[in-house]
Every structure is written in structure tokens, then in C-alpha cells.
Amino acid sequence: MSCILVIPAAGSGTRLEGAVPKAFVELAGATLLQHCLERALASGAIDAVAIAAAAGWEERAREIAAAAAAAAAHRATDEAPRAVPVLVTTGGADRVASVAAALDAAAAAFPAARVALVHDAARCLTPPSVFARVVAAVRAGSEAVVPVLPVTDTIAAVGASAAESAEEGPGGSGDGTAGAGAGAEADGVRTGAEADGVGTGAAVARIGAAAAAAGPNAAGPCAGGGVRCEPLDGNVDRTGLRRVQTPQGFALPVLRAAHAAQLADPDPSATDDASLVARLGVGVDGVPGDERALKITYPIDMAVARALLEEGA
């Protein structure tokens, strides 16, 4: 089954404080998009690429894709490395619209494709092995697959005063925590489509209905000292939680149906493509992710990524 890699690259990246769209920010002499493509193509699992670029950046995306393909071919051990076609389209107003636009264009251009990966350019150091694992799981019969990692921090549920700010925290698309369900293993073999959901955003704590209804300005007793303060409702058992990464892999018809449903009836709580698919009642499986697949959101993340590159990531 041939595989299309979809990269939404139209985000502004305001939290990164850059003057260009995030995918086109440079890291150690190459854009995030180029780093991303080089590693994806090195996996050998990608048959075609569809990029949804910010308006006005389409030609630059084509140039970057050509450079990445050349670099991947140079590093290839095969005597005749495969040529991977790249399609660039204009992204939409948000991530969902951008992915949908790329899927529509890719389905027309590559009708033989049966598997789709959706990957954030911001996770530009994701190793080739992660791409290969996700694609292999879809080809083995899973309709939806995400790379996951265990949660290592202690997780606290926020109280009523912090509910809204937690929901609006620095999660972004494709960045979440999955409820692993009963019996889930440490490598996240099965996340399922239980009530905990998949891709719940960077706010890991489960927020109750009463907390969600409270306003963001309620404060704890320590707020009077000028320190941002939020009451907590105790810790959450992290053994049943997973951090969700990208690339996320899907049977292509399932992913297109999920995006059509989201465009027709938007769910603002959906933070990634797996959560859109879960809305259809499709089970989502987890495979081992990688710590190098960090999401670059803030300037400090760039510093971490540079350090990883210096170590050979």
C-alpha cells in the first residue's frame, strides 16, 4: 500500500517569535521543513509528499522539498534511491483546513495511495524509524496509529480557576496526551477510543464540568503576592496516560472521512488528526515514539533542537 506524507506548513508560529511561518524558520542552516522532510524520506516508507504551505510560500516549499530529496538520495544506501514526488498546495485558515486541502490534492494526484501520514514540521527531528513504525502498523491493518511516549512528570488536575487557561495552554495541534485505557503497556501498544480520548492537548489534567464552567480569573490564596496562582485538585494517575506525537498514520479513506466530518461539524476540542478519527468511533493504536520528536513551539525548544543536532540527531 503506497503512503502519502501530508505536512501542514501554513502555521504562523507566533509563539516561536519568528518573522516567517514556523516551517520556514531556520535551524542550524536548514528550515524546519527541510529537516522534517530529510528524516521522513530517509525512512524509505514514503511514496509521495503533499505540503500545505502558507500563502506566498508555495515556491519556497518546492525548493526546500527538492533540496531535502537530494539530501536523502545522497545519504541513501541503495544504488538507485527512489524518486519521491512532492505536491505543494496552499494551506487553509487553520490546521484542519490545511490538512484537508493537502489530502484533497494528494488523493487526486496519487490515486493509488492507501495510507496517509500527517506530520508536524515543528517535530522536525523525528527519526526515520518512527515514520517506518507508524507506516508498518497501518499496513498491518490498523486504521489509525500514533507514536506515543509514557508521561514521566507528576500530573495534577487543575481546579476551577485554572480550567480555561489550561485548555488554552501551549498544546497546539498534534500535541496531546492519550488515555491509554485498562492494561495499556509502557510502550503504548493500544490507546483505543475510550472516553479519555486521544490527543487531548498539552493540558494533561482531566477537567470536570464544574471546572470548565468557571471563569479564568478565579485565584488561589497565593495570588495576592503578584504570583500567578491556580488551585489544584490532586494528582492524576499517569500510568494510563501517554504523550502523543506525530507522524500519525491512517487508512486514507478513514482520515478523509474524519476531516469531512470535522469541517461539517467542528469540534474545537480536537487537537490532532487522531482525535478527529476517534470521533468516528475508530480505534487508535499507539506505537513507541521518540524523545527526539519534540515539538518546537517556543524559542527554548530551538535551543534544545540545536543541542540534539550537535549530538547527531
PDB file of C-alpha atoms in Angstrom:
ATOM      1  CA  MET A   1       0.000   0.000   0.000  1.00  0.00           C
ATOM      2  CA  SER A   2       1.543   3.284  -1.086  1.00  0.00           C
ATOM      3  CA  CYS A   3       1.870   6.038   1.511  1.00  0.00           C
ATOM      4  CA  ILE A   4       1.380   9.807   1.280  1.00  0.00           C
ATOM      5  CA  LEU A   5       3.072  12.090   3.794  1.00  0.00           C
ATOM      6  CA  VAL A   6       0.993  15.216   4.500  1.00  0.00           C
ATOM      7  CA  ILE A   7       2.742  18.175   6.131  1.00  0.00           C
ATOM      8  CA  PRO A   8       0.657  21.198   7.171  1.00  0.00           C
ATOM      9  CA  ALA A   9       3.161  24.047   6.864  1.00  0.00           C
ATOM     10  CA  ALA A  10       0.944  27.131   6.942  1.00  0.00           C
ATOM     11  CA  GLY A  11       1.147  27.962  10.654  1.00  0.00           C
ATOM     12  CA  SER A  12       2.408  31.398  11.632  1.00  0.00           C
ATOM     13  CA  GLY A  13       4.475  30.239  14.591  1.00  0.00           C
ATOM     14  CA  THR A  14       3.805  33.368  16.649  1.00  0.00           C
ATOM     15  CA  ARG A  15       4.896  31.657  19.875  1.00  0.00           C
ATOM     16  CA  LEU A  16       8.264  30.971  18.264  1.00  0.00           C
ATOM     17  CA  GLU A  17       8.621  34.727  17.733  1.00  0.00           C
ATOM     18  CA  GLY A  18       9.820  34.302  14.154  1.00  0.00           C
ATOM     19  CA  ALA A  19       9.331  36.641  11.216  1.00  0.00           C
ATOM     20  CA  VAL A  20       8.370  33.801   8.852  1.00  0.00           C
ATOM     21  CA  PRO A  21       5.923  30.866   9.031  1.00  0.00           C
ATOM     22  CA  LYS A  22       7.190  28.301  11.514  1.00  0.00           C
ATOM     23  CA  ALA A  23       8.001  25.617   8.938  1.00  0.00           C
ATOM     24  CA  PHE A  24      10.369  28.057   7.220  1.00  0.00           C
ATOM     25  CA  VAL A  25      12.297  29.081  10.325  1.00  0.00           C
ATOM     26  CA  GLU A  26      15.946  28.006  10.075  1.00  0.00           C
ATOM     27  CA  LEU A  27      17.594  25.609  12.492  1.00  0.00           C
ATOM     28  CA  ALA A  28      21.334  25.042  12.073  1.00  0.00           C
ATOM     29  CA  GLY A  29      21.327  26.221   8.458  1.00  0.00           C
ATOM     30  CA  ALA A  30      18.201  24.430   7.227  1.00  0.00           C
ATOM     31  CA  THR A  31      14.497  25.121   7.652  1.00  0.00           C
ATOM     32  CA  LEU A  32      12.356  23.036   9.967  1.00  0.00           C
ATOM     33  CA  LEU A  33      10.560  21.779   6.860  1.00  0.00           C
ATOM     34  CA  GLN A  34      13.798  20.543   5.301  1.00  0.00           C
ATOM     35  CA  HIS A  35      14.920  18.758   8.464  1.00  0.00           C
ATOM     36  CA  CYS A  36      11.479  17.159   8.635  1.00  0.00           C
ATOM     37  CA  LEU A  37      11.466  16.004   5.015  1.00  0.00           C
ATOM     38  CA  GLU A  38      15.006  14.634   5.081  1.00  0.00           C
ATOM     39  CA  ARG A  39      14.205  12.350   8.002  1.00  0.00           C
ATOM     40  CA  ALA A  40      10.849  11.277   6.600  1.00  0.00           C
ATOM     41  CA  LEU A  41      12.319  10.386   3.216  1.00  0.00           C
ATOM     42  CA  ALA A  42      15.224   8.561   4.842  1.00  0.00           C
ATOM     43  CA  SER A  43      12.700   6.127   6.340  1.00  0.00           C
ATOM     44  CA  GLY A  44      12.037   4.570   2.944  1.00  0.00           C
ATOM     45  CA  ALA A  45       8.348   4.350   3.876  1.00  0.00           C
ATOM     46  CA  ILE A  46       7.119   7.423   1.989  1.00  0.00           C
ATOM     47  CA  ASP A  47       5.910   7.180  -1.618  1.00  0.00           C
ATOM     48  CA  ALA A  48       4.670  10.760  -2.106  1.00  0.00           C
ATOM     49  CA  VAL A  49       4.573  14.038  -0.187  1.00  0.00           C
ATOM     50  CA  ALA A  50       1.853  16.707  -0.023  1.00  0.00           C
ATOM     51  CA  ILE A  51       2.739  20.009   1.650  1.00  0.00           C
ATOM     52  CA  ALA A  52       0.147  22.652   2.565  1.00  0.00           C
ATOM     53  CA  ALA A  53       2.226  25.839   2.605  1.00  0.00           C
ATOM     54  CA  ALA A  54       1.349  29.317   3.777  1.00  0.00           C
ATOM     55  CA  ALA A  55       0.062  31.569   1.003  1.00  0.00           C
ATOM     56  CA  GLY A  56       3.015  33.101  -0.806  1.00  0.00           C
ATOM     57  CA  TRP A  57       5.417  30.410   0.403  1.00  0.00           C
ATOM     58  CA  GLU A  58       4.483  27.670  -2.055  1.00  0.00           C
ATOM     59  CA  GLU A  59       7.520  28.096  -4.306  1.00  0.00           C
ATOM     60  CA  ARG A  60       9.866  28.177  -1.332  1.00  0.00           C
ATOM     61  CA  ALA A  61       8.298  24.925  -0.139  1.00  0.00           C
ATOM     62  CA  ARG A  62       9.015  23.345  -3.535  1.00  0.00           C
ATOM     63  CA  GLU A  63      12.645  24.468  -3.346  1.00  0.00           C
ATOM     64  CA  ILE A  64      13.012  23.042   0.152  1.00  0.00           C
ATOM     65  CA  ALA A  65      11.414  19.757  -0.881  1.00  0.00           C
ATOM     66  CA  ALA A  66      13.825  19.430  -3.802  1.00  0.00           C
ATOM     67  CA  ALA A  67      16.796  20.077  -1.518  1.00  0.00           C
ATOM     68  CA  ALA A  68      15.530  17.543   1.016  1.00  0.00           C
ATOM     69  CA  ALA A  69      15.017  14.906  -1.672  1.00  0.00           C
ATOM     70  CA  ALA A  70      18.543  15.478  -2.958  1.00  0.00           C
ATOM     71  CA  ALA A  71      19.978  15.189   0.550  1.00  0.00           C
ATOM     72  CA  ALA A  72      18.025  11.999   1.227  1.00  0.00           C
ATOM     73  CA  ALA A  73      19.199  10.496  -2.064  1.00  0.00           C
ATOM     74  CA  HIS A  74      22.790  11.400  -1.228  1.00  0.00           C
ATOM     75  CA  ARG A  75      22.567   9.569   2.094  1.00  0.00           C
ATOM     76  CA  ALA A  76      20.706   6.576   0.694  1.00  0.00           C
ATOM     77  CA  THR A  77      22.485   3.238   0.749  1.00  0.00           C
ATOM     78  CA  ASP A  78      20.522   1.965  -2.254  1.00  0.00           C
ATOM     79  CA  GLU A  79      22.314   2.054  -5.576  1.00  0.00           C
ATOM     80  CA  ALA A  80      19.246   3.689  -7.129  1.00  0.00           C
ATOM     81  CA  PRO A  81      17.305   5.668  -4.490  1.00  0.00           C
ATOM     82  CA  ARG A  82      13.619   6.172  -5.208  1.00  0.00           C
ATOM     83  CA  ALA A  83      12.375   9.470  -6.551  1.00  0.00           C
ATOM     84  CA  VAL A  84       9.518  10.642  -4.321  1.00  0.00           C
ATOM     85  CA  PRO A  85       7.059  13.080  -5.957  1.00  0.00           C
ATOM     86  CA  VAL A  86       6.171  16.203  -3.984  1.00  0.00           C
ATOM     87  CA  LEU A  87       2.970  18.205  -4.350  1.00  0.00           C
ATOM     88  CA  VAL A  88       2.624  21.674  -2.803  1.00  0.00           C
ATOM     89  CA  THR A  89      -0.745  23.326  -2.254  1.00  0.00           C
ATOM     90  CA  THR A  90      -1.881  26.420  -0.382  1.00  0.00           C
ATOM     91  CA  GLY A  91      -2.837  25.843   3.231  1.00  0.00           C
ATOM     92  CA  GLY A  92      -6.100  26.893   4.828  1.00  0.00           C
ATOM     93  CA  ALA A  93      -7.090  29.155   7.688  1.00  0.00           C
ATOM     94  CA  ASP A  94      -6.195  26.552  10.320  1.00  0.00           C
ATOM     95  CA  ARG A  95      -4.512  23.192  10.621  1.00  0.00           C
ATOM     96  CA  VAL A  96      -7.619  21.153   9.853  1.00  0.00           C
ATOM     97  CA  ALA A  97      -8.280  23.144   6.682  1.00  0.00           C
ATOM     98  CA  SER A  98      -4.635  22.815   5.625  1.00  0.00           C
ATOM     99  CA  VAL A  99      -4.571  19.047   6.101  1.00  0.00           C
ATOM    100  CA  ALA A 100      -7.898  18.691   4.278  1.00  0.00           C
ATOM    101  CA  ALA A 101      -6.595  20.753   1.346  1.00  0.00           C
ATOM    102  CA  ALA A 102      -3.446  18.646   1.122  1.00  0.00           C
ATOM    103  CA  LEU A 103      -5.453  15.418   1.333  1.00  0.00           C
ATOM    104  CA  ASP A 104      -7.777  16.506  -1.473  1.00  0.00           C
ATOM    105  CA  ALA A 105      -4.855  17.450  -3.711  1.00  0.00           C
ATOM    106  CA  ALA A 106      -2.932  14.282  -2.871  1.00  0.00           C
ATOM    107  CA  ALA A 107      -5.897  11.977  -3.467  1.00  0.00           C
ATOM    108  CA  ALA A 108      -6.278  13.436  -6.960  1.00  0.00           C
ATOM    109  CA  ALA A 109      -2.560  13.357  -7.761  1.00  0.00           C
ATOM    110  CA  PHE A 110      -1.762   9.964  -6.198  1.00  0.00           C
ATOM    111  CA  PRO A 111      -4.900   7.819  -6.601  1.00  0.00           C
ATOM    112  CA  ALA A 112      -3.077   4.601  -5.702  1.00  0.00           C
ATOM    113  CA  ALA A 113      -2.302   5.787  -2.183  1.00  0.00           C
ATOM    114  CA  ARG A 114      -3.998   3.889   0.633  1.00  0.00           C
ATOM    115  CA  VAL A 115      -2.036   5.130   3.663  1.00  0.00           C
ATOM    116  CA  ALA A 116      -1.628   8.717   4.847  1.00  0.00           C
ATOM    117  CA  LEU A 117       0.758  10.131   7.419  1.00  0.00           C
ATOM    118  CA  VAL A 118       0.156  13.579   8.898  1.00  0.00           C
ATOM    119  CA  HIS A 119       3.261  15.130  10.397  1.00  0.00           C
ATOM    120  CA  ASP A 120       4.018  18.474  12.002  1.00  0.00           C
ATOM    121  CA  ALA A 121       7.027  20.251  10.533  1.00  0.00           C
ATOM    122  CA  ALA A 122       7.622  21.505  14.069  1.00  0.00           C
ATOM    123  CA  ARG A 123       8.618  17.947  15.018  1.00  0.00           C
ATOM    124  CA  CYS A 124      11.464  18.236  12.573  1.00  0.00           C
ATOM    125  CA  LEU A 125      13.921  15.878  14.309  1.00  0.00           C
ATOM    126  CA  THR A 126      11.603  12.866  14.366  1.00  0.00           C
ATOM    127  CA  PRO A 127      13.854   9.903  13.483  1.00  0.00           C
ATOM    128  CA  PRO A 128      13.207   7.871  10.312  1.00  0.00           C
ATOM    129  CA  SER A 129      12.469   4.806  12.443  1.00  0.00           C
ATOM    130  CA  VAL A 130       9.310   6.425  13.837  1.00  0.00           C
ATOM    131  CA  PHE A 131       7.934   7.010  10.335  1.00  0.00           C
ATOM    132  CA  ALA A 132       8.687   3.390   9.449  1.00  0.00           C
ATOM    133  CA  ARG A 133       6.969   2.060  12.600  1.00  0.00           C
ATOM    134  CA  VAL A 134       3.798   4.040  12.040  1.00  0.00           C
ATOM    135  CA  VAL A 135       3.508   3.065   8.373  1.00  0.00           C
ATOM    136  CA  ALA A 136       4.183  -0.596   9.177  1.00  0.00           C
ATOM    137  CA  ALA A 137       1.387  -0.614  11.764  1.00  0.00           C
ATOM    138  CA  VAL A 138      -1.138   0.833   9.303  1.00  0.00           C
ATOM    139  CA  ARG A 139      -0.092  -1.605   6.610  1.00  0.00           C
ATOM    140  CA  ALA A 140      -0.537  -4.405   9.144  1.00  0.00           C
ATOM    141  CA  GLY A 141      -4.209  -3.484   9.495  1.00  0.00           C
ATOM    142  CA  SER A 142      -4.599  -0.629  11.970  1.00  0.00           C
ATOM    143  CA  GLU A 143      -6.818   2.202  10.737  1.00  0.00           C
ATOM    144  CA  ALA A 144      -5.194   4.828  12.960  1.00  0.00           C
ATOM    145  CA  VAL A 145      -1.747   4.827  14.582  1.00  0.00           C
ATOM    146  CA  VAL A 146       0.075   7.414  16.684  1.00  0.00           C
ATOM    147  CA  PRO A 147       3.568   7.388  18.213  1.00  0.00           C
ATOM    148  CA  VAL A 148       3.361   7.704  21.980  1.00  0.00           C
ATOM    149  CA  LEU A 149       5.636   8.052  24.996  1.00  0.00           C
ATOM    150  CA  PRO A 150       4.956   7.489  28.687  1.00  0.00           C
ATOM    151  CA  VAL A 151       4.215  10.506  30.857  1.00  0.00           C
ATOM    152  CA  THR A 152       7.141  10.992  33.249  1.00  0.00           C
ATOM    153  CA  ASP A 153       6.133  14.157  35.118  1.00  0.00           C
ATOM    154  CA  THR A 154       3.740  14.129  38.029  1.00  0.00           C
ATOM    155  CA  ILE A 155       0.401  15.324  36.636  1.00  0.00           C
ATOM    156  CA  ALA A 156      -2.003  17.457  38.644  1.00  0.00           C
ATOM    157  CA  ALA A 157      -5.629  18.191  37.790  1.00  0.00           C
ATOM    158  CA  VAL A 158      -6.368  21.908  37.782  1.00  0.00           C
ATOM    159  CA  GLY A 159      -9.163  23.409  39.829  1.00  0.00           C
ATOM    160  CA  ALA A 160     -11.999  25.632  38.684  1.00  0.00           C
ATOM    161  CA  SER A 161      -9.899  28.788  38.498  1.00  0.00           C
ATOM    162  CA  ALA A 162      -7.409  27.272  36.095  1.00  0.00           C
ATOM    163  CA  ALA A 163      -9.702  25.277  33.842  1.00  0.00           C
ATOM    164  CA  GLU A 164      -9.968  27.715  30.985  1.00  0.00           C
ATOM    165  CA  SER A 165      -6.306  28.698  30.987  1.00  0.00           C
ATOM    166  CA  ALA A 166      -5.317  25.038  30.968  1.00  0.00           C
ATOM    167  CA  GLU A 167      -7.493  24.391  27.943  1.00  0.00           C
ATOM    168  CA  GLU A 168      -5.833  27.286  26.155  1.00  0.00           C
ATOM    169  CA  GLY A 169      -2.307  26.226  27.109  1.00  0.00           C
ATOM    170  CA  PRO A 170       0.627  25.670  24.739  1.00  0.00           C
ATOM    171  CA  GLY A 171      -0.589  22.394  23.321  1.00  0.00           C
ATOM    172  CA  GLY A 172      -1.140  23.206  19.671  1.00  0.00           C
ATOM    173  CA  SER A 173      -2.163  20.726  17.028  1.00  0.00           C
ATOM    174  CA  GLY A 174      -0.714  17.285  17.084  1.00  0.00           C
ATOM    175  CA  ASP A 175       0.418  17.651  20.688  1.00  0.00           C
ATOM    176  CA  GLY A 176      -1.523  15.741  23.284  1.00  0.00           C
ATOM    177  CA  THR A 177      -1.873  13.050  25.845  1.00  0.00           C
ATOM    178  CA  ALA A 178      -3.827   9.877  25.260  1.00  0.00           C
ATOM    179  CA  GLY A 179      -5.784   7.965  27.858  1.00  0.00           C
ATOM    180  CA  ALA A 180      -4.235   4.540  27.483  1.00  0.00           C
ATOM    181  CA  GLY A 181      -7.157   2.544  28.840  1.00  0.00           C
ATOM    182  CA  ALA A 182      -7.007  -0.508  31.059  1.00  0.00           C
ATOM    183  CA  GLY A 183      -3.989  -2.721  30.612  1.00  0.00           C
ATOM    184  CA  ALA A 184      -2.069  -0.422  28.288  1.00  0.00           C
ATOM    185  CA  GLU A 185       1.636  -1.249  28.187  1.00  0.00           C
ATOM    186  CA  ALA A 186       4.564   1.080  28.726  1.00  0.00           C
ATOM    187  CA  ASP A 187       5.223   1.426  25.026  1.00  0.00           C
ATOM    188  CA  GLY A 188       1.619   2.440  24.363  1.00  0.00           C
ATOM    189  CA  VAL A 189       0.620  -0.575  22.284  1.00  0.00           C
ATOM    190  CA  ARG A 190      -3.074   0.273  22.332  1.00  0.00           C
ATOM    191  CA  THR A 191      -4.691   3.564  23.203  1.00  0.00           C
ATOM    192  CA  GLY A 192      -8.197   2.788  21.984  1.00  0.00           C
ATOM    193  CA  ALA A 193     -11.018   5.296  21.596  1.00  0.00           C
ATOM    194  CA  GLU A 194     -12.186   5.309  25.207  1.00  0.00           C
ATOM    195  CA  ALA A 195     -13.687   8.282  26.983  1.00  0.00           C
ATOM    196  CA  ASP A 196     -10.215   9.528  27.892  1.00  0.00           C
ATOM    197  CA  GLY A 197      -9.726  10.254  24.217  1.00  0.00           C
ATOM    198  CA  VAL A 198      -6.654  10.680  22.064  1.00  0.00           C
ATOM    199  CA  GLY A 199      -4.855  13.958  21.592  1.00  0.00           C
ATOM    200  CA  THR A 200      -6.322  15.962  24.420  1.00  0.00           C
ATOM    201  CA  GLY A 201      -3.815  18.821  24.162  1.00  0.00           C
ATOM    202  CA  ALA A 202      -0.913  19.810  26.356  1.00  0.00           C
ATOM    203  CA  ALA A 203      -3.222  20.275  29.354  1.00  0.00           C
ATOM    204  CA  VAL A 204      -2.890  16.730  30.629  1.00  0.00           C
ATOM    205  CA  ALA A 205      -5.193  17.116  33.620  1.00  0.00           C
ATOM    206  CA  ARG A 206      -8.774  15.971  33.262  1.00  0.00           C
ATOM    207  CA  ILE A 207     -11.030  18.958  33.817  1.00  0.00           C
ATOM    208  CA  GLY A 208     -14.501  18.414  35.233  1.00  0.00           C
ATOM    209  CA  ALA A 209     -17.637  20.140  34.024  1.00  0.00           C
ATOM    210  CA  ALA A 210     -17.719  22.455  37.031  1.00  0.00           C
ATOM    211  CA  ALA A 211     -14.121  23.499  36.491  1.00  0.00           C
ATOM    212  CA  ALA A 212     -14.670  24.103  32.804  1.00  0.00           C
ATOM    213  CA  ALA A 213     -17.608  26.378  33.584  1.00  0.00           C
ATOM    214  CA  ALA A 214     -15.568  28.608  35.907  1.00  0.00           C
ATOM    215  CA  GLY A 215     -14.002  31.833  34.706  1.00  0.00           C
ATOM    216  CA  PRO A 216     -10.237  32.215  34.209  1.00  0.00           C
ATOM    217  CA  ASN A 217      -9.840  34.957  36.821  1.00  0.00           C
ATOM    218  CA  ALA A 218     -10.645  32.952  39.932  1.00  0.00           C
ATOM    219  CA  ALA A 219      -7.475  32.771  42.008  1.00  0.00           C
ATOM    220  CA  GLY A 220      -5.981  30.734  44.794  1.00  0.00           C
ATOM    221  CA  PRO A 221      -4.924  32.221  48.147  1.00  0.00           C
ATOM    222  CA  CYS A 222      -1.354  32.832  46.953  1.00  0.00           C
ATOM    223  CA  ALA A 223      -2.388  35.140  44.092  1.00  0.00           C
ATOM    224  CA  GLY A 224      -2.248  38.271  46.224  1.00  0.00           C
ATOM    225  CA  GLY A 225       1.542  38.310  46.123  1.00  0.00           C
ATOM    226  CA  GLY A 226       1.599  39.049  42.414  1.00  0.00           C
ATOM    227  CA  VAL A 227       2.378  35.429  41.536  1.00  0.00           C
ATOM    228  CA  ARG A 228       0.194  33.590  39.016  1.00  0.00           C
ATOM    229  CA  CYS A 229      -1.552  31.027  41.165  1.00  0.00           C
ATOM    230  CA  GLU A 230      -4.015  28.244  40.382  1.00  0.00           C
ATOM    231  CA  PRO A 231      -5.646  25.770  42.755  1.00  0.00           C
ATOM    232  CA  LEU A 232      -5.102  22.078  42.082  1.00  0.00           C
ATOM    233  CA  ASP A 233      -7.497  19.185  42.617  1.00  0.00           C
ATOM    234  CA  GLY A 234      -4.908  16.478  43.245  1.00  0.00           C
ATOM    235  CA  ASN A 235      -2.732  14.309  41.057  1.00  0.00           C
ATOM    236  CA  VAL A 236      -3.818  12.216  38.089  1.00  0.00           C
ATOM    237  CA  ASP A 237      -2.635   8.617  37.730  1.00  0.00           C
ATOM    238  CA  ARG A 238      -0.119   8.914  34.906  1.00  0.00           C
ATOM    239  CA  THR A 239       0.195   5.172  34.287  1.00  0.00           C
ATOM    240  CA  GLY A 240      -2.827   5.337  31.981  1.00  0.00           C
ATOM    241  CA  LEU A 241      -1.627   8.396  30.060  1.00  0.00           C
ATOM    242  CA  ARG A 242       0.582   8.764  27.000  1.00  0.00           C
ATOM    243  CA  ARG A 243       2.160  11.742  25.273  1.00  0.00           C
ATOM    244  CA  VAL A 244       1.064  11.725  21.633  1.00  0.00           C
ATOM    245  CA  GLN A 245       3.451  12.712  18.841  1.00  0.00           C
ATOM    246  CA  THR A 246       3.468  12.761  15.050  1.00  0.00           C
ATOM    247  CA  PRO A 247       3.626  11.384  12.392  1.00  0.00           C
ATOM    248  CA  GLN A 248       0.152   9.969  12.801  1.00  0.00           C
ATOM    249  CA  GLY A 249      -0.813   7.283  10.307  1.00  0.00           C
ATOM    250  CA  PHE A 250      -4.209   6.357   8.907  1.00  0.00           C
ATOM    251  CA  ALA A 251      -6.027   4.376   6.311  1.00  0.00           C
ATOM    252  CA  LEU A 252      -6.547   7.184   3.801  1.00  0.00           C
ATOM    253  CA  PRO A 253     -10.351   6.797   3.417  1.00  0.00           C
ATOM    254  CA  VAL A 254     -10.765   6.938   7.207  1.00  0.00           C
ATOM    255  CA  LEU A 255      -8.723  10.126   7.521  1.00  0.00           C
ATOM    256  CA  ARG A 256     -10.602  11.841   4.694  1.00  0.00           C
ATOM    257  CA  ALA A 257     -13.936  10.893   6.265  1.00  0.00           C
ATOM    258  CA  ALA A 258     -12.771  12.276   9.616  1.00  0.00           C
ATOM    259  CA  HIS A 259     -11.783  15.599   8.081  1.00  0.00           C
ATOM    260  CA  ALA A 260     -15.061  15.833   6.183  1.00  0.00           C
ATOM    261  CA  ALA A 261     -16.930  15.294   9.458  1.00  0.00           C
ATOM    262  CA  GLN A 262     -14.845  17.939  11.229  1.00  0.00           C
ATOM    263  CA  LEU A 263     -15.419  20.520   8.504  1.00  0.00           C
ATOM    264  CA  ALA A 264     -19.160  19.801   8.564  1.00  0.00           C
ATOM    265  CA  ASP A 265     -19.473  19.780  12.367  1.00  0.00           C
ATOM    266  CA  PRO A 266     -16.363  21.297  14.000  1.00  0.00           C
ATOM    267  CA  ASP A 267     -15.193  20.017  17.372  1.00  0.00           C
ATOM    268  CA  PRO A 268     -12.989  22.731  18.910  1.00  0.00           C
ATOM    269  CA  SER A 269     -11.533  20.277  21.433  1.00  0.00           C
ATOM    270  CA  ALA A 270      -9.847  18.210  18.707  1.00  0.00           C
ATOM    271  CA  THR A 271      -6.105  18.892  18.784  1.00  0.00           C
ATOM    272  CA  ASP A 272      -4.801  16.348  16.292  1.00  0.00           C
ATOM    273  CA  ASP A 273      -5.887  14.076  13.463  1.00  0.00           C
ATOM    274  CA  ALA A 274      -6.219  11.035  15.717  1.00  0.00           C
ATOM    275  CA  SER A 275      -8.846  12.832  17.776  1.00  0.00           C
ATOM    276  CA  LEU A 276     -10.789  13.566  14.578  1.00  0.00           C
ATOM    277  CA  VAL A 277     -10.706   9.895  13.626  1.00  0.00           C
ATOM    278  CA  ALA A 278     -11.720   8.842  17.141  1.00  0.00           C
ATOM    279  CA  ARG A 279     -14.899  10.926  16.708  1.00  0.00           C
ATOM    280  CA  LEU A 280     -15.945   8.401  14.059  1.00  0.00           C
ATOM    281  CA  GLY A 281     -15.616   5.555  16.552  1.00  0.00           C
ATOM    282  CA  VAL A 282     -12.392   4.286  15.003  1.00  0.00           C
ATOM    283  CA  GLY A 283      -9.890   2.775  17.446  1.00  0.00           C
ATOM    284  CA  VAL A 284      -6.477   4.419  17.630  1.00  0.00           C
ATOM    285  CA  ASP A 285      -3.349   2.338  18.235  1.00  0.00           C
ATOM    286  CA  GLY A 286      -0.074   3.527  19.722  1.00  0.00           C
ATOM    287  CA  VAL A 287       3.469   2.564  18.747  1.00  0.00           C
ATOM    288  CA  PRO A 288       6.660   3.694  20.509  1.00  0.00           C
ATOM    289  CA  GLY A 289       7.561   7.313  19.837  1.00  0.00           C
ATOM    290  CA  ASP A 290      10.899   9.028  20.375  1.00  0.00           C
ATOM    291  CA  GLU A 291      12.080  11.832  22.652  1.00  0.00           C
ATOM    292  CA  ARG A 292      13.851  13.437  19.685  1.00  0.00           C
ATOM    293  CA  ALA A 293      10.446  14.090  18.127  1.00  0.00           C
ATOM    294  CA  LEU A 294       9.960  17.117  20.360  1.00  0.00           C
ATOM    295  CA  LYS A 295       7.616  19.820  19.120  1.00  0.00           C
ATOM    296  CA  ILE A 296       9.281  23.174  18.500  1.00  0.00           C
ATOM    297  CA  THR A 297       6.890  25.792  19.850  1.00  0.00           C
ATOM    298  CA  TYR A 298       8.940  28.286  21.851  1.00  0.00           C
ATOM    299  CA  PRO A 299      12.463  29.728  21.439  1.00  0.00           C
ATOM    300  CA  ILE A 300      13.770  27.422  24.169  1.00  0.00           C
ATOM    301  CA  ASP A 301      12.712  24.446  22.038  1.00  0.00           C
ATOM    302  CA  MET A 302      15.025  25.709  19.293  1.00  0.00           C
ATOM    303  CA  ALA A 303      17.912  25.628  21.756  1.00  0.00           C
ATOM    304  CA  VAL A 304      17.104  22.035  22.680  1.00  0.00           C
ATOM    305  CA  ALA A 305      16.865  21.078  18.998  1.00  0.00           C
ATOM    306  CA  ARG A 306      20.257  22.652  18.272  1.00  0.00           C
ATOM    307  CA  ALA A 307      21.780  20.633  21.085  1.00  0.00           C
ATOM    308  CA  LEU A 308      20.236  17.449  19.687  1.00  0.00           C
ATOM    309  CA  LEU A 309      21.628  18.209  16.235  1.00  0.00           C
ATOM    310  CA  GLU A 310      25.074  18.711  17.713  1.00  0.00           C
ATOM    311  CA  GLU A 311      24.757  15.225  19.175  1.00  0.00           C
ATOM    312  CA  GLY A 312      23.837  13.806  15.774  1.00  0.00           C
ATOM    313  CA  ALA A 313      20.044  13.720  15.889  1.00  0.00           C
TER     314      ALA A 313
END
